[in-house]
Amino acid sequence: MHSSHLLLEEPIRMASILEPSKASFFPAMTKIVGTLGPKSRSVEVISGCLRAGMSVARFDFSWHDPEYHQETLENLKAAVKITKKLCAVMLDTVGPELQVVNKIEKAISLQADATVILTPDEGQEASSELLPINFDGLSKAVKKGDTIFIGHYLFTGSETTSVWLEVSEVRGKDVVCVIKNSATLAGSLFTLHASQIRIELPTLSNKDKEVISSWGVQNKIDFLSLSYTRHAEDVRHARDFLSKLGDLSQTQIFAKIENIEGLNHFDEILQEADGIILSRGNLGIDLPPEKVFLFQKAALYKCNMAGKPAVVTRVVDSMTDNLRPTRAEATDVANAVLDGSDAILLGAETLRGLYPVETISIVGKICAEAEKVFNQDLYFKKTVKYVGEPMTHLESIASSAVRAAIKVKASVIICFTSSGRAARLIAKYRPTMPVISVVIPRLKTNQLKWSFSGAFEARQSLIVRGLFPMLADPRHAAESTNATNESVLKVALDHGKASGVIKSHDRVVVCQKVGDASVVKIIELED
């Protein structure tokens, strides 16, 4: 595998492991996506999540209606003002997700070796003998011996909250299954996953399109998480749909890889998408357990080399109910960072978990520790080798800025950008220091009114490892004289000093455009 470069080669002093971690303005270079829901939607809790390190808020439309999510979003906006911490918004589509509908929300007890019938008749009441589902084509898709998993929010692998079924017969539109483990399903909605079986439903459903064109447009979403992406065509179709919705033409699409079909078409999906989410919940069911780590390492390597953000899910499931992760989970978070993940996505842990703020804080601390032993030197060499020669102009500037910053032990890299592309390229080389991305707004018009771009680009860097955005004064957009650049640079340096990442006598690497030329310069700060 491509992971021999991930850990520092020099041995770690055992005593140093016991030294307390130093507090930092940036909790970690690796970003945290938090799913907001029943346990994490008040202004107070969201403020705590932002302070703990959440930089992207995910809204999962498998749960509740747009009005509910709008209330949560208004609370997020209030929390952003209170904490003065930027946060991007991600809309997660439902896609072809199969669900068991439990309208009366009565707990359902299922016993091992008993049988249960899955029926598309949603008018029926859910019970231990009958489970209504939201899809009438399941009987055509499965056969005797196939495996079906059902779980609260997502299948967890826990014997008490998730159930594993084996198809024993297909009876008309109903599917009769043998229950393989005893479990209690509680709540109104459970996810159903048919292992390694193609479900003939569109990736972007009509319900998804409705939500995107109303709630998504109204709130100018930064990211669209495209559930159950199976082909590159799914991403192209979604992009074509977004392009017709005004501002959403700038929304980035993150393809969610959740099954074998998505895995088989991974390379073509990566080419089309702006980023990838490795949905290890469903994927962990489709893949044999011994293959899950292999897919993670290969997929993250491909994303890293393409310079596209990669997000890993399902890392600290046990923190949904507990204040501490298991040892395996803590190691899993660190390995995701060492494997090259840009962000960690928390689902049930923050949506319905009892400790959303503590979960974000602990995951951030584990990420920060893992980053300290990440072998950047070897990673840099491998990335340069992969890119090959001749490099593009921008790639050459980005890699040179990182090389210079490491050689002079700079405390920060400051990159001036209008599209965000230059800053993302710098982050691709995983510098050991933060990259402050100074987004210079551009004046644009839709023939009816003038407006400044920049806010989208700034928020979209909140999912990229090591990238921290700052929106420049729009008045600087029209001119690019040296005096203007110097004044913007001063603001960026002041921002760095205020956040504690820059001190007197530190060296700073600056990457900017002067006229038609791209310039990398090193400056040493005075008192």
PDB file of C-alpha atoms in Angstrom, residues 241-452:
ATOM      1  CA  PHE A 241     -29.070  20.469 -11.931  1.00  0.00           C
ATOM      2  CA  LEU A 242     -27.156  22.889  -9.652  1.00  0.00           C
ATOM      3  CA  SER A 243     -25.942  24.972 -12.625  1.00  0.00           C
ATOM      4  CA  LYS A 244     -29.548  26.008 -13.312  1.00  0.00           C
ATOM      5  CA  LEU A 245     -30.059  27.281  -9.756  1.00  0.00           C
ATOM      6  CA  GLY A 246     -28.203  30.624  -9.814  1.00  0.00           C
ATOM      7  CA  ASP A 247     -25.752  30.849  -6.923  1.00  0.00           C
ATOM      8  CA  LEU A 248     -25.685  27.074  -6.485  1.00  0.00           C
ATOM      9  CA  SER A 249     -23.576  26.784  -9.644  1.00  0.00           C
ATOM     10  CA  GLN A 250     -20.686  27.424  -7.196  1.00  0.00           C
ATOM     11  CA  THR A 251     -21.765  24.709  -4.742  1.00  0.00           C
ATOM     12  CA  GLN A 252     -19.194  21.923  -4.500  1.00  0.00           C
ATOM     13  CA  ILE A 253     -20.351  18.325  -4.932  1.00  0.00           C
ATOM     14  CA  PHE A 254     -18.937  15.683  -2.602  1.00  0.00           C
ATOM     15  CA  ALA A 255     -19.603  12.169  -3.886  1.00  0.00           C
ATOM     16  CA  LYS A 256     -20.534   9.763  -1.100  1.00  0.00           C
ATOM     17  CA  ILE A 257     -19.153   6.287  -1.766  1.00  0.00           C
ATOM     18  CA  GLU A 258     -21.429   3.851   0.051  1.00  0.00           C
ATOM     19  CA  ASN A 259     -21.492   0.600  -1.896  1.00  0.00           C
ATOM     20  CA  ILE A 260     -19.612  -1.774  -4.199  1.00  0.00           C
ATOM     21  CA  GLU A 261     -20.926  -0.003  -7.315  1.00  0.00           C
ATOM     22  CA  GLY A 262     -19.418   3.319  -6.193  1.00  0.00           C
ATOM     23  CA  LEU A 263     -16.172   1.553  -5.306  1.00  0.00           C
ATOM     24  CA  ASN A 264     -15.931  -0.046  -8.773  1.00  0.00           C
ATOM     25  CA  HIS A 265     -16.325   3.357 -10.459  1.00  0.00           C
ATOM     26  CA  PHE A 266     -14.222   5.281  -7.918  1.00  0.00           C
ATOM     27  CA  ASP A 267     -11.632   6.697 -10.356  1.00  0.00           C
ATOM     28  CA  GLU A 268     -14.189   8.186 -12.742  1.00  0.00           C
ATOM     29  CA  ILE A 269     -16.270   9.555  -9.830  1.00  0.00           C
ATOM     30  CA  LEU A 270     -13.155  11.204  -8.322  1.00  0.00           C
ATOM     31  CA  GLN A 271     -12.463  12.928 -11.644  1.00  0.00           C
ATOM     32  CA  GLU A 272     -15.932  14.522 -11.713  1.00  0.00           C
ATOM     33  CA  ALA A 273     -16.517  15.317  -8.018  1.00  0.00           C
ATOM     34  CA  ASP A 274     -15.073  18.206  -5.991  1.00  0.00           C
ATOM     35  CA  GLY A 275     -14.438  15.877  -3.062  1.00  0.00           C
ATOM     36  CA  ILE A 276     -15.163  12.390  -1.735  1.00  0.00           C
ATOM     37  CA  ILE A 277     -16.927  11.146   1.403  1.00  0.00           C
ATOM     38  CA  LEU A 278     -16.022   7.574   2.368  1.00  0.00           C
ATOM     39  CA  SER A 279     -19.291   6.443   3.932  1.00  0.00           C
ATOM     40  CA  ARG A 280     -17.893   3.581   5.952  1.00  0.00           C
ATOM     41  CA  GLY A 281     -21.251   2.703   7.554  1.00  0.00           C
ATOM     42  CA  ASN A 282     -22.901   1.221   4.474  1.00  0.00           C
ATOM     43  CA  LEU A 283     -19.623   0.446   2.725  1.00  0.00           C
ATOM     44  CA  GLY A 284     -18.469  -1.513   5.760  1.00  0.00           C
ATOM     45  CA  ILE A 285     -21.469  -3.789   5.184  1.00  0.00           C
ATOM     46  CA  ASP A 286     -20.857  -4.308   1.462  1.00  0.00           C
ATOM     47  CA  LEU A 287     -17.155  -5.042   1.971  1.00  0.00           C
ATOM     48  CA  PRO A 288     -15.721  -7.952   3.948  1.00  0.00           C
ATOM     49  CA  PRO A 289     -14.360  -6.526   7.270  1.00  0.00           C
ATOM     50  CA  GLU A 290     -10.773  -7.405   6.342  1.00  0.00           C
ATOM     51  CA  LYS A 291     -11.004  -5.259   3.169  1.00  0.00           C
ATOM     52  CA  VAL A 292     -12.352  -2.031   4.715  1.00  0.00           C
ATOM     53  CA  PHE A 293      -8.918  -0.629   5.701  1.00  0.00           C
ATOM     54  CA  LEU A 294      -7.563  -1.423   2.237  1.00  0.00           C
ATOM     55  CA  PHE A 295     -10.256   0.604   0.500  1.00  0.00           C
ATOM     56  CA  GLN A 296      -9.753   3.502   2.921  1.00  0.00           C
ATOM     57  CA  LYS A 297      -5.997   3.691   2.303  1.00  0.00           C
ATOM     58  CA  ALA A 298      -6.301   3.358  -1.488  1.00  0.00           C
ATOM     59  CA  ALA A 299      -9.163   5.870  -1.776  1.00  0.00           C
ATOM     60  CA  LEU A 300      -7.483   8.490   0.444  1.00  0.00           C
ATOM     61  CA  TYR A 301      -4.219   8.167  -1.496  1.00  0.00           C
ATOM     62  CA  LYS A 302      -6.046   8.751  -4.791  1.00  0.00           C
ATOM     63  CA  CYS A 303      -7.877  11.801  -3.362  1.00  0.00           C
ATOM     64  CA  ASN A 304      -4.615  13.239  -1.965  1.00  0.00           C
ATOM     65  CA  MET A 305      -2.799  12.901  -5.293  1.00  0.00           C
ATOM     66  CA  ALA A 306      -5.746  14.486  -7.141  1.00  0.00           C
ATOM     67  CA  GLY A 307      -5.729  17.370  -4.620  1.00  0.00           C
ATOM     68  CA  LYS A 308      -9.390  16.781  -3.751  1.00  0.00           C
ATOM     69  CA  PRO A 309     -10.678  16.763  -0.161  1.00  0.00           C
ATOM     70  CA  ALA A 310     -11.435  13.345   1.335  1.00  0.00           C
ATOM     71  CA  VAL A 311     -13.791  12.911   4.287  1.00  0.00           C
ATOM     72  CA  VAL A 312     -13.973   9.808   6.506  1.00  0.00           C
ATOM     73  CA  THR A 313     -17.135   8.875   8.425  1.00  0.00           C
ATOM     74  CA  ARG A 314     -18.118   6.580  11.319  1.00  0.00           C
ATOM     75  CA  VAL A 315     -15.097   6.896  13.579  1.00  0.00           C
ATOM     76  CA  VAL A 316     -16.394   7.211  17.152  1.00  0.00           C
ATOM     77  CA  ASP A 317     -19.818   5.502  17.109  1.00  0.00           C
ATOM     78  CA  SER A 318     -19.588   4.582  20.803  1.00  0.00           C
ATOM     79  CA  MET A 319     -19.477   8.292  21.745  1.00  0.00           C
ATOM     80  CA  THR A 320     -23.152   8.497  20.773  1.00  0.00           C
ATOM     81  CA  ASP A 321     -23.790   7.211  24.325  1.00  0.00           C
ATOM     82  CA  ASN A 322     -20.389   7.459  26.017  1.00  0.00           C
ATOM     83  CA  LEU A 323     -18.075  10.273  27.056  1.00  0.00           C
ATOM     84  CA  ARG A 324     -14.907   8.507  25.831  1.00  0.00           C
ATOM     85  CA  PRO A 325     -14.187   6.667  22.589  1.00  0.00           C
ATOM     86  CA  THR A 326     -12.975   3.069  22.651  1.00  0.00           C
ATOM     87  CA  ARG A 327      -9.242   2.445  22.167  1.00  0.00           C
ATOM     88  CA  ALA A 328      -9.942   1.069  18.702  1.00  0.00           C
ATOM     89  CA  GLU A 329     -11.917   4.195  17.768  1.00  0.00           C
ATOM     90  CA  ALA A 330      -9.198   6.568  19.020  1.00  0.00           C
ATOM     91  CA  THR A 331      -6.652   4.662  16.927  1.00  0.00           C
ATOM     92  CA  ASP A 332      -9.046   4.693  13.956  1.00  0.00           C
ATOM     93  CA  VAL A 333      -9.286   8.517  14.040  1.00  0.00           C
ATOM     94  CA  ALA A 334      -5.478   8.830  14.136  1.00  0.00           C
ATOM     95  CA  ASN A 335      -5.073   6.353  11.271  1.00  0.00           C
ATOM     96  CA  ALA A 336      -7.593   8.299   9.158  1.00  0.00           C
ATOM     97  CA  VAL A 337      -5.352  11.389   9.628  1.00  0.00           C
ATOM     98  CA  LEU A 338      -2.163   9.427   8.851  1.00  0.00           C
ATOM     99  CA  ASP A 339      -3.849   7.893   5.786  1.00  0.00           C
ATOM    100  CA  GLY A 340      -4.450  11.443   4.453  1.00  0.00           C
ATOM    101  CA  SER A 341      -8.017  12.367   5.398  1.00  0.00           C
ATOM    102  CA  ASP A 342      -8.905  16.073   5.098  1.00  0.00           C
ATOM    103  CA  ALA A 343     -11.873  15.895   7.438  1.00  0.00           C
ATOM    104  CA  ILE A 344     -13.678  13.621   9.865  1.00  0.00           C
ATOM    105  CA  LEU A 345     -17.463  13.511   9.557  1.00  0.00           C
ATOM    106  CA  LEU A 346     -19.492  12.914  12.718  1.00  0.00           C
ATOM    107  CA  GLY A 347     -23.030  11.629  12.126  1.00  0.00           C
ATOM    108  CA  ALA A 348     -25.067  10.024  14.899  1.00  0.00           C
ATOM    109  CA  GLU A 349     -22.344  11.089  17.375  1.00  0.00           C
ATOM    110  CA  THR A 350     -23.436  14.738  17.133  1.00  0.00           C
ATOM    111  CA  LEU A 351     -26.937  14.412  15.631  1.00  0.00           C
ATOM    112  CA  ARG A 352     -28.467  12.329  18.434  1.00  0.00           C
ATOM    113  CA  GLY A 353     -25.431  11.671  20.623  1.00  0.00           C
ATOM    114  CA  LEU A 354     -25.401  12.712  24.263  1.00  0.00           C
ATOM    115  CA  TYR A 355     -22.025  14.494  24.057  1.00  0.00           C
ATOM    116  CA  PRO A 356     -21.743  16.429  20.748  1.00  0.00           C
ATOM    117  CA  VAL A 357     -19.307  19.105  21.991  1.00  0.00           C
ATOM    118  CA  GLU A 358     -17.077  16.633  23.853  1.00  0.00           C
ATOM    119  CA  THR A 359     -17.011  14.331  20.805  1.00  0.00           C
ATOM    120  CA  ILE A 360     -15.791  17.132  18.515  1.00  0.00           C
ATOM    121  CA  SER A 361     -13.203  18.191  21.091  1.00  0.00           C
ATOM    122  CA  ILE A 362     -11.782  14.668  21.576  1.00  0.00           C
ATOM    123  CA  VAL A 363     -11.690  13.928  17.824  1.00  0.00           C
ATOM    124  CA  GLY A 364      -9.884  17.268  17.279  1.00  0.00           C
ATOM    125  CA  LYS A 365      -7.293  16.421  19.949  1.00  0.00           C
ATOM    126  CA  ILE A 366      -6.623  12.979  18.418  1.00  0.00           C
ATOM    127  CA  CYS A 367      -6.251  14.566  14.950  1.00  0.00           C
ATOM    128  CA  ALA A 368      -3.785  17.168  16.296  1.00  0.00           C
ATOM    129  CA  GLU A 369      -1.620  14.460  17.916  1.00  0.00           C
ATOM    130  CA  ALA A 370      -1.612  12.349  14.730  1.00  0.00           C
ATOM    131  CA  GLU A 371      -0.592  15.389  12.654  1.00  0.00           C
ATOM    132  CA  LYS A 372       2.542  15.806  14.794  1.00  0.00           C
ATOM    133  CA  VAL A 373       3.911  12.416  13.650  1.00  0.00           C
ATOM    134  CA  PHE A 374       2.785  12.664  10.012  1.00  0.00           C
ATOM    135  CA  ASN A 375       5.855  12.222   7.808  1.00  0.00           C
ATOM    136  CA  GLN A 376       5.446  15.337   5.663  1.00  0.00           C
ATOM    137  CA  ASP A 377       8.899  15.089   4.081  1.00  0.00           C
ATOM    138  CA  LEU A 378       8.252  11.715   2.484  1.00  0.00           C
ATOM    139  CA  TYR A 379       4.671  12.660   1.605  1.00  0.00           C
ATOM    140  CA  PHE A 380       5.938  15.792  -0.193  1.00  0.00           C
ATOM    141  CA  LYS A 381       8.453  13.797  -2.245  1.00  0.00           C
ATOM    142  CA  LYS A 382       5.839  11.206  -3.229  1.00  0.00           C
ATOM    143  CA  THR A 383       3.365  13.912  -4.269  1.00  0.00           C
ATOM    144  CA  VAL A 384       5.960  15.734  -6.400  1.00  0.00           C
ATOM    145  CA  LYS A 385       6.926  12.413  -8.013  1.00  0.00           C
ATOM    146  CA  TYR A 386       3.275  11.548  -8.695  1.00  0.00           C
ATOM    147  CA  VAL A 387       2.576  14.949 -10.291  1.00  0.00           C
ATOM    148  CA  GLY A 388       5.631  14.509 -12.546  1.00  0.00           C
ATOM    149  CA  GLU A 389       7.190  16.982 -14.953  1.00  0.00           C
ATOM    150  CA  PRO A 390       6.593  19.411 -16.463  1.00  0.00           C
ATOM    151  CA  MET A 391       4.415  20.744 -13.642  1.00  0.00           C
ATOM    152  CA  THR A 392       1.720  23.295 -14.364  1.00  0.00           C
ATOM    153  CA  HIS A 393       2.614  26.878 -13.458  1.00  0.00           C
ATOM    154  CA  LEU A 394       0.278  26.914 -10.430  1.00  0.00           C
ATOM    155  CA  GLU A 395       1.370  23.482  -9.161  1.00  0.00           C
ATOM    156  CA  SER A 396       5.012  24.570  -9.366  1.00  0.00           C
ATOM    157  CA  ILE A 397       4.320  27.742  -7.353  1.00  0.00           C
ATOM    158  CA  ALA A 398       2.300  25.804  -4.734  1.00  0.00           C
ATOM    159  CA  SER A 399       4.950  23.117  -4.190  1.00  0.00           C
ATOM    160  CA  SER A 400       7.709  25.776  -4.089  1.00  0.00           C
ATOM    161  CA  ALA A 401       5.822  27.744  -1.425  1.00  0.00           C
ATOM    162  CA  VAL A 402       5.526  24.630   0.755  1.00  0.00           C
ATOM    163  CA  ARG A 403       9.168  23.641   0.219  1.00  0.00           C
ATOM    164  CA  ALA A 404      10.329  27.175   1.128  1.00  0.00           C
ATOM    165  CA  ALA A 405       8.088  27.287   4.222  1.00  0.00           C
ATOM    166  CA  ILE A 406       9.506  24.010   5.534  1.00  0.00           C
ATOM    167  CA  LYS A 407      13.143  24.944   4.793  1.00  0.00           C
ATOM    168  CA  VAL A 408      12.928  28.301   6.623  1.00  0.00           C
ATOM    169  CA  LYS A 409      10.665  26.868   9.373  1.00  0.00           C
ATOM    170  CA  ALA A 410       7.931  29.406   8.626  1.00  0.00           C
ATOM    171  CA  SER A 411       5.113  29.610  11.156  1.00  0.00           C
ATOM    172  CA  VAL A 412       2.459  30.114   8.485  1.00  0.00           C
ATOM    173  CA  ILE A 413       1.908  30.316   4.710  1.00  0.00           C
ATOM    174  CA  ILE A 414      -0.283  33.190   3.499  1.00  0.00           C
ATOM    175  CA  CYS A 415      -1.861  32.721   0.079  1.00  0.00           C
ATOM    176  CA  PHE A 416      -3.770  35.413  -1.830  1.00  0.00           C
ATOM    177  CA  THR A 417      -6.466  33.836  -3.994  1.00  0.00           C
ATOM    178  CA  SER A 418      -9.762  34.721  -5.637  1.00  0.00           C
ATOM    179  CA  SER A 419     -10.990  31.266  -6.710  1.00  0.00           C
ATOM    180  CA  GLY A 420      -9.395  29.351  -3.836  1.00  0.00           C
ATOM    181  CA  ARG A 421      -7.555  27.048  -6.255  1.00  0.00           C
ATOM    182  CA  ALA A 422      -4.032  28.249  -5.425  1.00  0.00           C
ATOM    183  CA  ALA A 423      -4.623  27.799  -1.687  1.00  0.00           C
ATOM    184  CA  ARG A 424      -6.050  24.292  -2.198  1.00  0.00           C
ATOM    185  CA  LEU A 425      -2.983  23.342  -4.246  1.00  0.00           C
ATOM    186  CA  ILE A 426      -0.687  24.507  -1.441  1.00  0.00           C
ATOM    187  CA  ALA A 427      -2.726  22.443   1.043  1.00  0.00           C
ATOM    188  CA  LYS A 428      -2.385  19.426  -1.271  1.00  0.00           C
ATOM    189  CA  TYR A 429       1.322  19.234  -0.324  1.00  0.00           C
ATOM    190  CA  ARG A 430       0.350  18.987   3.368  1.00  0.00           C
ATOM    191  CA  PRO A 431       2.608  21.708   4.848  1.00  0.00           C
ATOM    192  CA  THR A 432       3.304  21.297   8.570  1.00  0.00           C
ATOM    193  CA  MET A 433       2.124  24.855   9.247  1.00  0.00           C
ATOM    194  CA  PRO A 434      -1.349  26.413   8.728  1.00  0.00           C
ATOM    195  CA  VAL A 435      -2.166  28.017   5.367  1.00  0.00           C
ATOM    196  CA  ILE A 436      -4.095  31.267   5.718  1.00  0.00           C
ATOM    197  CA  SER A 437      -6.093  31.635   2.528  1.00  0.00           C
ATOM    198  CA  VAL A 438      -6.798  35.336   1.923  1.00  0.00           C
ATOM    199  CA  VAL A 439      -9.746  35.344  -0.470  1.00  0.00           C
ATOM    200  CA  ILE A 440      -9.780  38.511  -2.611  1.00  0.00           C
ATOM    201  CA  PRO A 441     -13.407  39.214  -3.652  1.00  0.00           C
ATOM    202  CA  ARG A 442     -14.234  39.767  -7.314  1.00  0.00           C
ATOM    203  CA  LEU A 443     -16.939  42.075  -8.619  1.00  0.00           C
ATOM    204  CA  LYS A 444     -19.548  40.187 -10.672  1.00  0.00           C
ATOM    205  CA  THR A 445     -22.934  40.928 -12.237  1.00  0.00           C
ATOM    206  CA  ASN A 446     -26.001  38.936 -13.332  1.00  0.00           C
ATOM    207  CA  GLN A 447     -27.121  41.827 -15.606  1.00  0.00           C
ATOM    208  CA  LEU A 448     -29.527  43.044 -12.889  1.00  0.00           C
ATOM    209  CA  LYS A 449     -27.195  43.841  -9.997  1.00  0.00           C
ATOM    210  CA  TRP A 450     -23.541  43.895  -9.011  1.00  0.00           C
ATOM    211  CA  SER A 451     -22.186  41.770  -6.170  1.00  0.00           C
ATOM    212  CA  PHE A 452     -18.895  40.523  -4.748  1.00  0.00           C
TER     213      PHE A 452
END
